[in-house]
C-alpha positions as semicolon CSV with decimal commas, in nm:
position;residue;x (nm);y (nm);z (nm)
1;M;8,338;0,864;8,412
2;K;7,979;0,663;8,431
3;R;8,065;0,511;8,147
4;S;8,442;0,398;8,282
5;R;8,260;0,297;8,609
6;D;8,025;0,076;8,478
7;T;8,202;-0,067;8,256
8;A;8,501;-0,187;8,580
9;A;8,146;-0,293;8,755
10;S;8,078;-0,495;8,457
11;E;8,395;-0,627;8,428
12;L;8,426;-0,702;8,820
13;F;8,061;-0,894;8,819
14;A;8,237;-1,163;8,489
15;A;8,514;-1,163;8,703
16;L;8,414;-1,243;9,045
17;Y;8,038;-1,368;9,042
18;P;8,103;-1,723;8,917
19;R;8,370;-1,804;9,189
20;L;8,116;-1,578;9,462
21;A;7,803;-1,758;9,388
22;G;8,002;-2,098;9,361
23;W;8,145;-2,055;9,652
24;C;7,828;-1,942;9,876
25;R;7,630;-2,260;9,719
26;R;7,877;-2,465;9,891
27;L;7,897;-2,298;10,210
28;V;7,497;-2,298;10,188
29;D;7,445;-2,609;10,020
30;D;7,172;-2,429;9,758
31;D;7,196;-2,342;9,426
32;E;6,935;-2,091;9,453
33;T;7,027;-1,911;9,761
34;A;7,354;-1,885;9,645
35;H;7,283;-1,697;9,414
36;E;7,050;-1,455;9,609
37;I;7,344;-1,443;9,786
38;A;7,632;-1,347;9,504
39;S;7,347;-1,058;9,445
40;E;7,275;-0,972;9,792
41;A;7,651;-0,900;9,814
42;F;7,710;-0,716;9,483
43;T;7,415;-0,488;9,474
44;R;7,608;-0,395;9,793
45;L;7,917;-0,302;9,618
46;W;7,693;-0,075;9,381
47;A;7,519;0,154;9,597
48;R;7,881;0,227;9,817
49;W;8,115;0,196;9,474
50;S;8,279;0,521;9,499
51;R;8,427;0,386;9,863
52;V;8,532;0,059;9,840
53;E;8,838;0,044;9,813
54;E;8,908;-0,315;9,775
55;P;8,539;-0,449;9,596
56;R;8,658;-0,839;9,562
57;G;8,745;-0,827;9,931
58;F;8,430;-0,601;10,027
59;L;8,229;-0,862;9,805
60;Y;8,369;-1,173;10,006
61;V;8,307;-1,049;10,406
62;T;7,926;-0,917;10,247
63;A;7,878;-1,274;10,107
64;A;7,983;-1,434;10,458
65;N;7,832;-1,245;10,611
66;L;7,477;-1,262;10,429
67;V;7,527;-1,697;10,468
68;R;7,592;-1,633;10,824
69;D;7,208;-1,459;10,830
70;H;7,132;-1,719;10,634
71;W;7,231;-1,975;10,882
72;R;7,084;-1,822;11,146
73;K;6,755;-1,774;10,973
74;L;6,764;-2,174;10,921
75;E;6,818;-2,273;11,289
76;R;6,553;-2,067;11,427
77;E;6,361;-2,207;11,173
78;R;6,484;-2,525;11,298
79;K;6,393;-2,455;11,659
80;A;6,080;-2,318;11,602
81;M;5,983;-2,621;11,456
82;R;6,162;-2,861;11,713
83;R;5,990;-2,722;11,952
84;A;5,659;-2,706;11,820
85;R;5,723;-3,093;11,714
86;T;5,795;-3,111;12,133
87;E;5,501;-2,927;12,199
88;A;5,225;-3,196;11,973
89;A;5,381;-3,442;12,100
90;V;5,393;-3,342;12,462
91;T;5,010;-3,184;12,448
92;P;4,829;-3,497;12,465
93;H;4,540;-3,515;12,211
94;T;4,232;-3,500;12,478
95;E;4,312;-3,112;12,541
96;Q;4,329;-3,003;12,258
97;A;4,198;-2,676;12,263
98;D;3,810;-2,621;12,137
99;P;3,742;-2,664;11,762
100;S;3,575;-2,324;11,814
101;V;3,916;-2,088;11,908
102;R;4,145;-2,276;11,663
103;L;3,847;-2,159;11,429
104;L;3,877;-1,812;11,555
105;V;4,239;-1,811;11,598
106;Q;4,284;-1,922;11,184
107;S;4,030;-1,725;11,154
108;L;4,297;-1,383;11,219
109;P;4,402;-1,172;10,999
110;E;4,801;-1,311;10,902
111;R;4,941;-1,005;11,113
112;L;4,818;-1,120;11,411
113;R;4,768;-1,534;11,344
114;T;5,132;-1,525;11,347
115;P;5,233;-1,422;11,644
116;I;4,957;-1,564;11,826
117;L;5,067;-1,913;11,736
118;L;5,411;-1,810;11,816
119;H;5,392;-1,705;12,131
120;Y;5,076;-1,917;12,305
121;Y;5,062;-2,290;12,075
122;A;5,454;-2,258;12,046
123;D;5,542;-2,144;12,367
124;M;5,803;-1,880;12,225
125;P;5,906;-1,562;12,412
126;I;5,755;-1,215;12,268
127;R;6,166;-1,204;12,197
128;E;6,204;-1,464;12,028
129;V;5,853;-1,386;11,825
130;S;6,005;-1,080;11,757
131;V;6,329;-1,206;11,546
132;L;6,137;-1,487;11,364
133;T;5,887;-1,235;11,185
134;G;6,123;-0,929;11,178
135;R;5,899;-0,741;11,375
136;K;6,032;-0,511;11,744
137;E;5,907;-0,657;12,032
138;G;5,630;-0,312;12,114
139;T;5,471;-0,391;11,785
140;V;5,427;-0,805;11,869
141;K;5,281;-0,671;12,230
142;A;5,023;-0,502;12,018
143;D;4,958;-0,751;11,799
144;L;4,915;-1,014;12,077
145;H;4,672;-0,731;12,247
146;A;4,468;-0,699;11,932
147;A;4,444;-1,054;11,873
148;R;4,309;-1,169;12,231
149;E;4,050;-0,824;12,176
150;L;3,914;-0,964;11,887
151;L;3,922;-1,326;12,003
152;R;3,768;-1,237;12,361
153;V;3,477;-1,008;12,146
154;H;3,422;-1,280;11,921
155;L;3,405;-1,601;12,177
156;R;3,192;-1,336;12,385
157;R;2,962;-1,277;12,113
158;S;2,948;-1,688;12,059
159;L;2,904;-1,764;12,441
160;D;2,554;-1,468;12,391
161;H;2,439;-1,667;12,144
162;T;2,490;-1,977;12,325
163;L;2,303;-1,945;12,648
């Protein structure tokens, strides 16, 4: 049974992978991403092999969903970049944050730094930060709180030293 399953899967892969990857390539305009999507579609098919009635249809529907997810991710990235460029253009250079605050933000662990930069510097709502980082909104809020507390402690310490 397993041997015939492996043989059938290998034959299906040989017959459909090149065409599926080519189809994905036309949709995403990138070879590497197209192959990742096609490979992921086959991986998902393999995980459900015994329950899938129509493997070819399953592969194309799965690949289409992955392509759509890829497009959504690109759009979120484009919006974030536009927002960051707009923010940089609108904010006068004379109003730049105190370099010590910038350095403190840069010194935060990436887990805390990324939400701070997206929420406060790129002015994104928590929901959007959640989507971009792949974290739950509650986690983003907790990370923002932890980052603010760290910054508060560091700023208080540096102010105490200057007085």
